[in-house]
Amino acid sequence: MIIKVCGMTRAEDVEFCDALGIDLLGFIFHLESPRNVTQDWVSAQKPNRALKTGVFVRQGVEEIQAIAAKAGLDLLQLHGGHTVEQCLALGPERVIKTMWPERYPTVERLAADMLLFAPACRAILLDSGKSGGGHGKSLAPKDLQRLQCPHPWYLAGGLGPHNLTVMKTTGAAGFDLNSGVESAPGIKDHEKIRHALQLLRGKP
Ligand SMILES: O=C(O)c1ccccc1N[C@@H]1O[C@H](COP(=O)(O)O)[C@@H](O)[C@H]1O
């Protein structure tokens, strides 16, 4: 199971999550987000184990490549209308492609589109809403329990200690925690993160 904590804006949160064994740390490069960060600050973050994951909404391939090099990113979360071709150009092994289930009439139609992206990314991220992210709302677990997709997919959208037990029933291969583990936008609540990890991994 992959666990990501996104929207990192403080070094103390980066260090805490890295030491706790969180797998992916998300850094958002989106000016309209209250969690937006600079390339220089992200470049200075040196986690021992966690993978630095940049989140991009409107940037194209060349801009993403430049930010990734400057900020020292390991993975690229494409959280906008990015195409299969853009994912392939950036390198499938480092791309996490966001999709929005609420755009689809059925999980079968969603699964068909997920299969289109499968060869072009390491994993698909399913988020609430119909675009963007950080909405703080969750998807309905019942719908996702019926999802048949052979490619790894992670769940996002308002996840936290209050709903992770039921969200685990979706069968997601990973969970992306953001506003549900914050005391304010970009300010991570360490006890909520610790509690979330216990629920997901059963660690003390
Ligand atoms: O968090 C943001 O501000 C944000 C802005 C633009 C694109 C993505 C963003 N965050 C990502 O959205 C999901 C779900 O967040 P939440 O749990 O609903 O707050 C998560 O993957 C973040 O990486």
XYZ file of C-alpha atoms and ligand atoms in Angstrom:
227
model
C 0.000 0.000 0.000
C 1.343 3.428 -1.021
C 0.667 6.375 1.278
C 1.117 9.954 0.063
C 0.750 13.144 2.043
C 0.280 16.110 -0.256
C 0.374 19.869 0.022
C 3.673 20.123 1.886
C 4.552 23.746 2.748
C 6.713 23.359 5.912
C 10.062 21.612 6.399
C 8.846 20.256 9.756
C 6.008 18.426 7.989
C 8.381 17.033 5.355
C 10.711 15.738 8.080
C 7.857 14.314 10.174
C 6.247 12.438 7.267
C 9.598 11.158 5.979
C 10.542 9.826 9.428
C 7.089 8.207 9.794
C 7.614 6.194 6.612
C 5.191 8.042 4.334
C 6.026 6.906 0.786
C 5.289 10.020 -1.287
C 5.401 13.711 -0.338
C 3.340 16.012 -2.561
C 4.463 19.521 -3.500
C 1.898 21.595 -5.365
C 3.032 23.881 -8.194
C -0.274 25.677 -8.794
C -0.477 29.411 -8.086
C -4.175 29.354 -7.185
C -3.631 26.733 -4.506
C -3.156 27.813 -0.862
C -0.551 25.021 -0.813
C 1.482 26.385 -3.720
C 5.244 26.211 -3.158
C 8.386 27.434 -4.938
C 10.888 25.332 -6.841
C 13.743 26.650 -4.692
C 12.056 25.657 -1.431
C 11.205 22.182 -2.732
C 14.772 21.786 -3.999
C 15.971 22.358 -0.425
C 13.776 19.550 0.967
C 15.870 16.374 1.213
C 13.793 13.492 2.571
C 15.762 10.347 3.380
C 13.272 7.853 1.987
C 10.067 9.464 0.740
C 9.748 10.305 -2.944
C 9.254 13.978 -3.835
C 6.142 14.272 -5.980
C 5.331 17.445 -7.871
C 1.658 18.240 -8.547
C 0.903 20.044 -11.806
C -2.377 21.383 -13.204
C -1.799 23.666 -16.188
C 1.871 23.221 -16.991
C 2.959 21.541 -20.232
C 5.727 18.975 -20.707
C 8.680 21.358 -21.030
C 7.682 23.445 -17.995
C 7.111 20.332 -15.900
C 10.491 18.930 -16.947
C 12.214 22.195 -15.982
C 10.483 22.360 -12.574
C 11.211 18.681 -11.922
C 14.925 19.198 -12.588
C 15.160 22.380 -10.493
C 13.101 21.060 -7.563
C 14.646 17.573 -7.593
C 11.356 15.734 -8.097
C 11.124 11.948 -8.250
C 7.515 11.710 -9.442
C 5.099 13.895 -11.397
C 1.382 14.012 -10.506
C -0.511 15.362 -13.519
C -3.637 16.861 -11.991
C -4.987 18.617 -15.081
C -6.198 17.716 -18.574
C -2.896 16.088 -19.521
C -2.889 13.563 -22.368
C -1.449 10.074 -22.847
C 1.157 11.628 -25.145
C 2.248 14.086 -22.443
C 2.515 11.263 -19.910
C 4.675 9.256 -22.346
C 6.884 12.294 -23.036
C 7.483 12.839 -19.310
C 8.212 9.160 -18.676
C 5.526 6.668 -17.579
C 7.710 5.376 -14.756
C 7.483 8.714 -12.966
C 3.961 9.843 -13.838
C 0.889 9.609 -11.604
C -2.128 10.570 -13.708
C -5.168 12.052 -12.004
C -8.664 11.192 -13.194
C -12.042 12.301 -11.818
C -14.666 9.494 -11.514
C -17.479 12.032 -11.170
C -16.944 12.883 -14.849
C -18.152 9.378 -15.833
C -21.712 7.937 -15.923
C -20.509 4.486 -14.815
C -17.397 2.885 -13.288
C -17.185 0.767 -16.431
C -16.667 3.896 -18.551
C -14.096 5.146 -16.030
C -12.251 1.806 -16.150
C -12.100 2.008 -19.957
C -10.374 5.395 -19.810
C -8.059 4.216 -17.028
C -6.906 1.415 -19.321
C -6.028 3.995 -21.986
C -3.644 5.724 -19.554
C -2.287 2.522 -17.967
C 0.714 2.149 -20.345
C 1.590 5.836 -19.852
C 1.831 6.109 -16.063
C 3.009 4.243 -12.965
C -0.382 4.728 -11.290
C -3.686 6.533 -11.664
C -5.001 8.837 -8.947
C -8.774 9.060 -8.555
C -9.885 12.356 -7.055
C -13.233 13.936 -6.225
C -14.793 16.701 -8.268
C -14.584 17.099 -12.037
C -11.255 18.957 -12.255
C -8.467 20.298 -10.093
C -7.995 19.162 -6.532
C -7.856 20.074 -2.886
C -11.650 20.157 -2.704
C -11.796 18.354 0.637
C -14.670 16.187 -0.612
C -14.635 12.378 -0.846
C -15.791 9.943 -3.491
C -18.476 7.359 -2.705
C -16.688 4.125 -1.721
C -19.605 1.977 -2.927
C -19.078 3.020 -6.545
C -15.339 2.348 -6.372
C -15.835 -1.106 -4.846
C -17.202 -2.121 -8.282
C -14.234 -0.697 -10.181
C -12.315 -3.346 -12.141
C -8.925 -1.968 -13.180
C -5.716 -4.060 -13.424
C -3.486 -0.968 -13.221
C -2.503 0.415 -9.804
C -4.759 3.262 -8.700
C -4.634 5.506 -5.669
C -7.556 7.221 -3.935
C -7.663 10.935 -3.097
C -10.258 13.426 -1.964
C -10.946 14.512 1.620
C -9.253 11.446 3.111
C -8.441 11.355 6.819
C -8.883 9.385 10.047
C -12.628 10.028 9.870
C -13.179 7.986 6.710
C -10.131 5.821 5.954
C -11.615 2.640 7.442
C -14.464 2.680 4.921
C -12.238 4.030 2.118
C -9.928 1.014 2.510
C -12.845 -1.135 1.273
C -12.443 0.393 -2.195
C -9.375 -1.756 -2.823
C -7.192 1.226 -3.747
C -3.459 0.444 -3.978
C -2.643 3.761 -2.323
C -4.123 6.694 -0.460
C -3.395 10.389 -0.922
C -3.947 12.464 2.211
C -4.235 16.221 1.985
C -6.843 18.527 3.524
C -8.170 15.710 5.704
C -4.943 15.712 7.725
C -4.538 19.484 8.104
C -5.309 22.074 10.795
C -5.303 24.751 8.050
C -4.467 24.695 4.313
C -0.853 23.542 3.992
C -0.438 23.042 7.743
C -0.289 19.307 8.411
C -1.677 17.927 11.679
C 0.851 15.350 12.854
C -1.579 13.460 15.111
C -4.080 13.117 12.249
C -1.307 11.791 9.997
C -0.150 9.353 12.675
C -3.753 8.168 13.186
C -4.263 7.811 9.428
C -1.115 5.674 9.166
C -2.327 3.395 11.976
C -5.664 2.925 10.202
C -3.996 2.202 6.870
C -1.041 0.117 7.966
C -1.890 -0.857 11.508
C 1.438 0.564 12.723
C 1.758 1.597 16.409
O -4.481 20.686 -2.613
C -4.573 21.534 -3.491
O -4.651 22.765 -3.214
C -4.577 21.158 -4.950
C -4.704 22.148 -5.919
C -4.693 21.798 -7.273
C -4.537 20.467 -7.667
C -4.412 19.462 -6.709
C -4.444 19.797 -5.340
N -4.341 18.817 -4.372
C -4.522 17.423 -4.676
O -5.939 17.127 -4.631
C -6.126 15.836 -4.077
C -7.207 15.786 -3.029
O -7.012 16.768 -2.080
P -8.036 16.847 -0.832
O -7.799 15.611 0.019
O -9.448 16.853 -1.399
O -7.675 18.116 -0.120
C -4.784 15.387 -3.597
O -4.296 14.445 -4.549
C -3.853 16.531 -3.689
O -2.640 16.100 -4.215
